[in-house]
Short mmCIF file of C-alpha atoms and ligand atoms in Angstrom, two decimals:
data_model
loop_
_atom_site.label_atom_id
_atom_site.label_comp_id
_atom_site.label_asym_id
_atom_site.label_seq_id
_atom_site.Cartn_x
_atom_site.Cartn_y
_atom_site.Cartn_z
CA UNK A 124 -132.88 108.40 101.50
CA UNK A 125 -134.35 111.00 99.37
CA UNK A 126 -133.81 110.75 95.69
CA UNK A 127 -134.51 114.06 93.57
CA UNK A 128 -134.64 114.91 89.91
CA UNK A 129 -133.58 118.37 88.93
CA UNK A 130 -135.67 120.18 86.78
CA UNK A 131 -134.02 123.46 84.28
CA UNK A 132 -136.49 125.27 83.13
CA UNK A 133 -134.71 126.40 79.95
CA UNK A 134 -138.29 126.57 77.50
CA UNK A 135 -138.79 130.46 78.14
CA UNK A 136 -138.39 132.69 74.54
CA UNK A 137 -135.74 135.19 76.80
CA UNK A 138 -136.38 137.76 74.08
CA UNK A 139 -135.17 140.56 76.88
CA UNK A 140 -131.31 139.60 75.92
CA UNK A 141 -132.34 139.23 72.34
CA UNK A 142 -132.31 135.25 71.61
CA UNK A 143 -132.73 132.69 74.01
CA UNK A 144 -130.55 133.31 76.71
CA UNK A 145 -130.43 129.86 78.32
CA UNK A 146 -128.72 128.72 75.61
CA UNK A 147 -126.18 131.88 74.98
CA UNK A 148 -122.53 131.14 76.27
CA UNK A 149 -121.25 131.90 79.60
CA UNK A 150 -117.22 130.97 79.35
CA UNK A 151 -118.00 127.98 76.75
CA UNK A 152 -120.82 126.87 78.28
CA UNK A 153 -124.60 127.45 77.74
CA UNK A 154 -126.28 129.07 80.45
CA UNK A 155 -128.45 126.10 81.28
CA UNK A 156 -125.31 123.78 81.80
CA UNK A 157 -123.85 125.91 84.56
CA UNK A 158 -126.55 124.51 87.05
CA UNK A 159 -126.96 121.29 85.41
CA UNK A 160 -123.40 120.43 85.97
CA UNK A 161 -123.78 121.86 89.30
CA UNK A 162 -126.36 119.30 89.88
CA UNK A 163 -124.94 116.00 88.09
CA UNK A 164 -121.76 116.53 91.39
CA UNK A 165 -124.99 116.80 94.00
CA UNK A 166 -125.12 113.82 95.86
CA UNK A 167 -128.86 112.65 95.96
CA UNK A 168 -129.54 114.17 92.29
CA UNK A 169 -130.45 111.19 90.11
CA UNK A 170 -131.43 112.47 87.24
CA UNK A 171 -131.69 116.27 85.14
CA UNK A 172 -134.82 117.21 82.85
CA UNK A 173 -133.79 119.75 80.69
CA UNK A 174 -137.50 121.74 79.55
CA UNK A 175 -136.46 123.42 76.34
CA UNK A 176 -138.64 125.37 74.35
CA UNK A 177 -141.47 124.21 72.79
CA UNK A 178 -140.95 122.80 68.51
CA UNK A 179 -136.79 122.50 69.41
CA UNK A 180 -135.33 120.22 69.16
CA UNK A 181 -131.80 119.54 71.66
CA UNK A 182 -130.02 116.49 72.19
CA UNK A 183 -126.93 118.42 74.03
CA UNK A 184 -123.63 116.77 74.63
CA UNK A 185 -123.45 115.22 78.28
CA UNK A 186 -120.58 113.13 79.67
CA UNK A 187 -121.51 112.98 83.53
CA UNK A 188 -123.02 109.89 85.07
CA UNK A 189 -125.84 111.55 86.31
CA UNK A 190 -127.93 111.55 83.19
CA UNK A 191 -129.79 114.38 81.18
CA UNK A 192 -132.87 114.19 79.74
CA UNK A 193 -134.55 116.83 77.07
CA UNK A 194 -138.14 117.41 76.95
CA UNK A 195 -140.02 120.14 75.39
CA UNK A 196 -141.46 122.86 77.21
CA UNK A 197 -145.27 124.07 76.85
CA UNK A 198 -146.77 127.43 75.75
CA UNK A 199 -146.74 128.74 79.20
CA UNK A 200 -143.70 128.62 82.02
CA UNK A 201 -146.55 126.12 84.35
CA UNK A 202 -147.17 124.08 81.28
CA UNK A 203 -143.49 123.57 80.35
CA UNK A 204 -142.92 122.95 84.61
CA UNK A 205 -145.54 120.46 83.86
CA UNK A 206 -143.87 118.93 81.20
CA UNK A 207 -140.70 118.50 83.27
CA UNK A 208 -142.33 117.26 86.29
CA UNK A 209 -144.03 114.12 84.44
CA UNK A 210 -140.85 113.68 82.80
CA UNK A 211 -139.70 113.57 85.99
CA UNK A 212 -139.23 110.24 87.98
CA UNK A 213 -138.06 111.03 91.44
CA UNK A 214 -140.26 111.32 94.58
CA UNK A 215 -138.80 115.27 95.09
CA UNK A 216 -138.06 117.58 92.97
CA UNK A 217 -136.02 120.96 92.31
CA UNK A 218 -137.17 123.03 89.90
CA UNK A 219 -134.35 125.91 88.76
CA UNK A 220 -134.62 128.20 86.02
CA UNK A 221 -131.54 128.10 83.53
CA UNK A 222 -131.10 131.80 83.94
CA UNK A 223 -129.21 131.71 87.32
CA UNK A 224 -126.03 129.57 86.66
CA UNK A 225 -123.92 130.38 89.66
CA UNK A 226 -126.30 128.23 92.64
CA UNK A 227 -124.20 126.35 94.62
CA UNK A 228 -124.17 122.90 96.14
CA UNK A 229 -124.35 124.24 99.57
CA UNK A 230 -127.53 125.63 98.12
CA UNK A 231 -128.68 122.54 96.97
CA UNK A 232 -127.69 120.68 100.20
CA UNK A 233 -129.55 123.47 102.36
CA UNK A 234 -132.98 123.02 100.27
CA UNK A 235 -132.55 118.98 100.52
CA UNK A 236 -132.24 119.12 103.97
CA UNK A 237 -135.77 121.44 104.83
CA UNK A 238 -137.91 119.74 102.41
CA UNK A 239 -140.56 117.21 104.16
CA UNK A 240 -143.07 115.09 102.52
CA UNK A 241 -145.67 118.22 103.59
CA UNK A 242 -143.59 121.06 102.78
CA UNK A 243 -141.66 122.49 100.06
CA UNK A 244 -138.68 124.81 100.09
CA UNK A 245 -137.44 128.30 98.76
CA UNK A 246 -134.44 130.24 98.78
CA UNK A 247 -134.98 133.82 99.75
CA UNK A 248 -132.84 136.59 100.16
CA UNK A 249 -134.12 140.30 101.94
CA UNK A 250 -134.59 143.49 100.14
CA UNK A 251 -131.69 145.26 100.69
CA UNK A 252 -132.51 148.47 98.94
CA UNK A 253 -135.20 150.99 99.69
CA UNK A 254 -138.51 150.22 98.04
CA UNK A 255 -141.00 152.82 95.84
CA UNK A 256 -144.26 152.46 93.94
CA UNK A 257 -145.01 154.13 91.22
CA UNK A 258 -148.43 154.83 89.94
CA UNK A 259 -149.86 157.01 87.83
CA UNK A 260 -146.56 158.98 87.91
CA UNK A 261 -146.73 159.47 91.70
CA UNK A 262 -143.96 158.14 93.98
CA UNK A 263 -144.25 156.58 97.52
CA UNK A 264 -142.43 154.68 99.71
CA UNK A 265 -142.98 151.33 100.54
CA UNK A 266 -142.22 149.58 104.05
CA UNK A 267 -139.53 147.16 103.13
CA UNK A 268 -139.22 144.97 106.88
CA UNK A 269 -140.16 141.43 105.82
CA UNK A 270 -140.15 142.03 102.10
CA UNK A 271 -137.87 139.28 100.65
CA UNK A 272 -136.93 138.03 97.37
CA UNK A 273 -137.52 134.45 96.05
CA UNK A 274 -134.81 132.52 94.37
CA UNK A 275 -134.84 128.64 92.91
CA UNK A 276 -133.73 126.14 92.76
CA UNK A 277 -137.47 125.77 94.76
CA UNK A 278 -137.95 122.10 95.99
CA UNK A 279 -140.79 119.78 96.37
CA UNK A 280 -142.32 116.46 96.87
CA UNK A 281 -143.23 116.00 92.98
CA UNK A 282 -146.84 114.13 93.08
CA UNK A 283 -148.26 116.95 95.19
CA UNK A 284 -146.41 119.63 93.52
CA UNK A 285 -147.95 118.50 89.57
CA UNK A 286 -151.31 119.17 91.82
CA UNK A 287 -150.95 122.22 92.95
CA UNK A 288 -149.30 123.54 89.47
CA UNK A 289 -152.22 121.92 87.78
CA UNK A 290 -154.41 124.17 89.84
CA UNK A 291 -152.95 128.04 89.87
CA UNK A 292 -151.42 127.63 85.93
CA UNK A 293 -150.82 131.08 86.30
CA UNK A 294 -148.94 131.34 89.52
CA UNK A 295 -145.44 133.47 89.03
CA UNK A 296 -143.68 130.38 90.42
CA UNK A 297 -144.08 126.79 91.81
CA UNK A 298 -144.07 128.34 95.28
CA UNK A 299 -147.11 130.43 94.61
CA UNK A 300 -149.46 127.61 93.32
CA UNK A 301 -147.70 125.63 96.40
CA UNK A 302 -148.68 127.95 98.92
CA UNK A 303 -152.17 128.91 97.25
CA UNK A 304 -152.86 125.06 97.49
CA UNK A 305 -152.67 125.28 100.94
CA UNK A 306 -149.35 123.54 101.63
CA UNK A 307 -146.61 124.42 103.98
CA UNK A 308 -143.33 126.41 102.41
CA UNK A 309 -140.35 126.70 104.03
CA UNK A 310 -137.68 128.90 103.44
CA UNK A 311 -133.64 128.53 103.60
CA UNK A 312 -131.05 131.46 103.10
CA UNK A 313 -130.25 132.41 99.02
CA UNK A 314 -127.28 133.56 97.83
CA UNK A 315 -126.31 137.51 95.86
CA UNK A 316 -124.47 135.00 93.36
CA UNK A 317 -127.13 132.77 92.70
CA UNK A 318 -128.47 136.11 90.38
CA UNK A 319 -131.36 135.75 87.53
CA UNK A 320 -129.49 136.64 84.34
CA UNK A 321 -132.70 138.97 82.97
CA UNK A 322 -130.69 142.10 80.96
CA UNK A 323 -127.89 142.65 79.09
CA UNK A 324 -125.69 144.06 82.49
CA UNK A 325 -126.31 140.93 84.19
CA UNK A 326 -124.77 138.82 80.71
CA UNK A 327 -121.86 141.51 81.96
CA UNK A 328 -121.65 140.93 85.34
CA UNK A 329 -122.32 136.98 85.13
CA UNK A 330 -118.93 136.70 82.13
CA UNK A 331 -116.85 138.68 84.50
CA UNK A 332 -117.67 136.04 87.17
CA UNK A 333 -117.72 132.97 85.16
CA UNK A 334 -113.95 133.96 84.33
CA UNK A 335 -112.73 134.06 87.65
CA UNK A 336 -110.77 131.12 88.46
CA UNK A 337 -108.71 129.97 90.89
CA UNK A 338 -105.35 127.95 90.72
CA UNK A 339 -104.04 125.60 93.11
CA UNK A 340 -100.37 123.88 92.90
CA UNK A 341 -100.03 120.49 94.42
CA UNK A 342 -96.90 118.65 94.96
CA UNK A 343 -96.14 114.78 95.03
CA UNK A 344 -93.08 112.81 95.41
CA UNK A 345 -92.18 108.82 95.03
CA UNK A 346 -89.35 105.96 95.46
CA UNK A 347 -89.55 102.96 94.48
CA UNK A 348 -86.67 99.86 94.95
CA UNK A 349 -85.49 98.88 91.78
CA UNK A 350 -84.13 94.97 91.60
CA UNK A 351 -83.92 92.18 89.28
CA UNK A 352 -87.08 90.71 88.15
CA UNK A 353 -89.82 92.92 87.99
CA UNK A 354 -91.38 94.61 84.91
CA UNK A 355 -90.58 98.93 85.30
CA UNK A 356 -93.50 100.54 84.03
CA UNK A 357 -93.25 104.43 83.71
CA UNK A 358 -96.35 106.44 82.95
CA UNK A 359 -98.06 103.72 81.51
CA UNK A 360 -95.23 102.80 79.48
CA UNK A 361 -93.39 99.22 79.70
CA UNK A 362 -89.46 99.88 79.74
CA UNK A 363 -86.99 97.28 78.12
CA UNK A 364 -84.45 96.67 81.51
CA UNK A 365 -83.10 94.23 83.76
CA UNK A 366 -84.23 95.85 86.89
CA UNK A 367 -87.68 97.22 87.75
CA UNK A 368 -89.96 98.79 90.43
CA UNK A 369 -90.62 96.83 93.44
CA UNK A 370 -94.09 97.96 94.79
CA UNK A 371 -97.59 96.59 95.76
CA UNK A 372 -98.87 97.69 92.64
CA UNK A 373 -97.39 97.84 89.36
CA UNK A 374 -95.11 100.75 91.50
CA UNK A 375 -95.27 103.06 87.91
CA UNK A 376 -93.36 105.48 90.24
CA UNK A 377 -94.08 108.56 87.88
CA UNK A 378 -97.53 107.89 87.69
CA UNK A 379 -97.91 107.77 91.44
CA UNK A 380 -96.15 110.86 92.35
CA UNK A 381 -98.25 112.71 89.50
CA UNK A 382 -101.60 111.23 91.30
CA UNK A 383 -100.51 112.75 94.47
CA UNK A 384 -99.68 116.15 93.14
CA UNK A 385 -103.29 116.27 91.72
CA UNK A 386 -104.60 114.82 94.61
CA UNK A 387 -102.69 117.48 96.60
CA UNK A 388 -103.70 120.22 94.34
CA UNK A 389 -107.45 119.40 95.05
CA UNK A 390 -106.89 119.45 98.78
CA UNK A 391 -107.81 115.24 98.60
CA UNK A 392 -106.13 112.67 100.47
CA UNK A 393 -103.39 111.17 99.15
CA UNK A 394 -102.70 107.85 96.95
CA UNK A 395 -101.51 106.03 100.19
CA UNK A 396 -105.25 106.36 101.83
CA UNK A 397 -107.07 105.52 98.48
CA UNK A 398 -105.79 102.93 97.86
CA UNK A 399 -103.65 101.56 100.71
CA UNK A 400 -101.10 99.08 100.27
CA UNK A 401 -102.80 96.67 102.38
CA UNK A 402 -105.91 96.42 100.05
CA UNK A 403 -105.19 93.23 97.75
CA UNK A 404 -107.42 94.87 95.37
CA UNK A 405 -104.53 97.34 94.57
CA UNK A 406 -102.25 94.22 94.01
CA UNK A 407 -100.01 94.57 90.49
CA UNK A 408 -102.92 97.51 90.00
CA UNK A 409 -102.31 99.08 86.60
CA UNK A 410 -101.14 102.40 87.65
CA UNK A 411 -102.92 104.16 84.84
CA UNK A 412 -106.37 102.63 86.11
CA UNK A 413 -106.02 104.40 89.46
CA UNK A 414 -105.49 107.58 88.17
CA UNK A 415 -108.76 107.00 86.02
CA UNK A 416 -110.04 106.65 89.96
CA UNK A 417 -108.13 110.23 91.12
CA UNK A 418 -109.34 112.18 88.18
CA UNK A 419 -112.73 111.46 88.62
CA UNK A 420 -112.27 112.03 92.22
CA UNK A 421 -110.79 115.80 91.14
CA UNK A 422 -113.37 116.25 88.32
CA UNK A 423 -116.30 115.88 90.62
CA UNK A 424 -114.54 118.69 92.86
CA UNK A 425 -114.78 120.69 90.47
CA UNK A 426 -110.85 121.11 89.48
CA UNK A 427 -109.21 120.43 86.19
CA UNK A 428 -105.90 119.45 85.75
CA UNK A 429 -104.05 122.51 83.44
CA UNK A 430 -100.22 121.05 83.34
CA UNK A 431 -97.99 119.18 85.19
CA UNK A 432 -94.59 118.64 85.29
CA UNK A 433 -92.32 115.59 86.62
CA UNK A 434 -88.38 115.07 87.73
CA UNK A 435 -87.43 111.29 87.35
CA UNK A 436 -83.96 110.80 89.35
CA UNK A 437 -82.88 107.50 88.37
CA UNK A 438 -78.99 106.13 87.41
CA UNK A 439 -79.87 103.44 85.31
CA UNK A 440 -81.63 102.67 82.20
CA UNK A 441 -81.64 105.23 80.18
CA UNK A 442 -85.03 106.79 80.04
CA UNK A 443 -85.14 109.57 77.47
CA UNK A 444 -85.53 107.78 74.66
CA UNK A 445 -88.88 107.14 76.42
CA UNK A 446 -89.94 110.94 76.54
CA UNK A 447 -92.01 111.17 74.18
CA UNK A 448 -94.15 107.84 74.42
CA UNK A 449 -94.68 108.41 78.22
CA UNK A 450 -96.20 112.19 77.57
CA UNK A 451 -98.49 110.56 75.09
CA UNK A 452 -99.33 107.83 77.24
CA UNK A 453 -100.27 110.56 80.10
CA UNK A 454 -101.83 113.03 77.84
CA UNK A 455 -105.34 110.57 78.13
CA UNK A 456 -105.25 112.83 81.60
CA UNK A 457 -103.48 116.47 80.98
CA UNK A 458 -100.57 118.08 79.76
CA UNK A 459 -97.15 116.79 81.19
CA UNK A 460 -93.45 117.61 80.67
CA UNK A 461 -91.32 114.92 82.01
CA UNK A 462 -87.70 115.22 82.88
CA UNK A 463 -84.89 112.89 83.55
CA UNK A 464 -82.11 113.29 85.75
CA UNK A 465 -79.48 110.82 86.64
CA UNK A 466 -77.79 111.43 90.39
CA UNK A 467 -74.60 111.64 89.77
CA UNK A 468 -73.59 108.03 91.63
CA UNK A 469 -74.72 109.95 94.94
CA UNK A 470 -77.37 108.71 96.82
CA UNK A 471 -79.08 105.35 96.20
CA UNK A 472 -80.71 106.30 93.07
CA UNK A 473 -77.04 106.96 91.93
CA UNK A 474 -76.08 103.78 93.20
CA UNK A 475 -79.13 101.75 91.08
CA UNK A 476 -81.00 100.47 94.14
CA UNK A 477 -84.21 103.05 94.00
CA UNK A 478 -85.77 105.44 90.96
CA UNK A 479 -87.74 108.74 93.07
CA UNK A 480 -90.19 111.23 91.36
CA UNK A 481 -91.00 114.34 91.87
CA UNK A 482 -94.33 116.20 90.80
CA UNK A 483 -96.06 119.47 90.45
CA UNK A 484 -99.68 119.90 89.05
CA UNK A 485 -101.54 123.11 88.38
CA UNK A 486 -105.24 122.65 88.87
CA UNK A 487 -108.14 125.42 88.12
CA UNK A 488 -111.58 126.06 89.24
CA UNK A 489 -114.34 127.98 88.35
CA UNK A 490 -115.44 129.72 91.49
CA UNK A 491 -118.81 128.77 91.96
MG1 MG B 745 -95.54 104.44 94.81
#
């Protein structure tokens, strides 16, 4: 399988948006980290080389497993590439320029997929608008069928590519001094969103964007037996009783019905599939510790957890007294509200035998 290590080329002075652009904010987070994060949820990205500019210094705050590396950049956009590209450890490479933060995955997965150990690959999108040339103050039209524009992430087998970079320094991209040293270049469709953020309208356009989110609601419910003998953990929290959940796993009832309304809210499968009841690894599982497992699962997706809220029907013990330790206990994961409700002696939660949950969770994504 093909390994690659994604190169941002963040070393560039950006003195068009007057500072350095890659890092400037877009929603809380520097223009560079857009991609980068991008990249650290790409399956086949092992690691990231950051190329900032040359004499800075950046060691940037990085939590994902994939990890980031910072290396200065060079005098010149081939000699920072350079840079990155020894840096650089994988046998391919993608080299992206911190300016466009909104390239996809799909993107990613498209380039990995037409790169060969002969030929690299480029995004390109056509001209869509009418072309001129001006020169010497005179206007004329230029023929626009098979004029196309290039985009990056650009992707190639690194050894060859430090060759040919070596060799046309002064090539516009890595797919010029690719193609000028003779090697094959492919090309897969780009995407309008995946935008170079050059001027002060596309800072504009790019905020308006990186604001857009979208919310998704996902619902889980739970029941649990409740006898003599066993521990009842709720959220994390032990309860003092003489009765507790009977389950495969610690059966923290609350926590599973939350894990299924996030799950839900993500569009995953549910707790029942990842981690199935037949699996003695899941035996007495600490409830807390598998929802550890489902919010990295949602994380990598994309989706953060904004608030959820929880209806515990249960006759006996008493529970509220417990409000406030089990919110803190949850609040390692997101905000919660937690209600109790006994059932009135209807039902077998009113009669003692069973404690259910119910759960909604509001997740958000950035729309990239
Ligand atoms: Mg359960």
């Amino acid at each position: 399988m093909r390994e690659y290590s994604f190169i941002i080329a963040a070393g560039g002075q950006g003195t068009r948006l007057g500072g350095k652009k890659q890092f400037m904010t877009l929603a809380g987070r520097e223009l560079w980290r857009w991609s980068a994060e991008t990249a650290a949820m790409t399956d086949r990205v092992r690691e990231i080389i950051l190329v900032i500019p040359q004499n800075e210094s950046l060691s940037p705050e990085w939590t994902h497993d994939v990890p980031l590396h910072a290396v200065n950049g060079g005098s010149e956009r081939a000699l920072s590439v350079l840079n990155g590209l020894n840096a650089a450890t994988c046998d391919y490479v993608m080299v992206h320029d911190a300016a466009r933060p909104f390239a996809t995955r799909g993107l990613f997965r498209r380039l990995m997929d037409a790169v060969s150990e002969d030929a690299g690959v480029v995004p390109v999108l056509p001209v869509s608008d009418a072309l001129k040339r001006i020169e010497g103050g005179e206007v004329s039209c230029v023929d626009r069928e098979g004029l196309y524009i290039t985009q990056t992430p650009q992707v190639f087998p690194r050894l060859k590519l430090i060759e040919a970079v070596r060799c046309f320094p002064s090539a516009k991209d890595e797919a010029e001094a690719w193609e000028k040293s003779g090697h094959e270049l492919r090309h897969v469709d780009g995407e309008r969103m995946n935008f170079k953020v050059t001027v002060g309208d596309d800072m504009t356009i790019a905020r308006a964007l990186a604001e857009r989110r979208i919310t998704r609601t996902g619902l889980g419910w739970d029941i649990h037996r409740l006898i003599p003998g066993r521990r009842l953990i709720l959220g994390g929290v032990r309860i003092e009783s003489p009765l507790g959940l009977l389950g495969h796993s610690d059966a923290d009832v609350l926590t599973h019905a939350l894990m299924d309304a996030v799950l839900g809210g993500a569009g995953l499968p549910d707790i029942g599939t990842l981690f199935p009841a037949s699996d003695e690894r899941f035996r007495d599982a600490d409830s807390l510790g598998l929802m550890r497992e489902v919010m990295s699962l949602v994380n990598a997706e994309g989706w953060t957890v904004d608030f959820a809220d929880a209806v515990i029907t249960a006759q006996v013990p008493r529970l509220s007294k417990y409000r406030e330790e089990i919110v803190h206990s949850l609040s390692e994961f997101f905000p919660v509200n937690i209600k109790f409700k006994s059932a009135e002696g209807l039902d077998d939660s009113g009669r003692g035998m069973c404690m259910t949950c119910r759960a909604v969770a509001t997740l958000g994504r950035v729309i990239v």
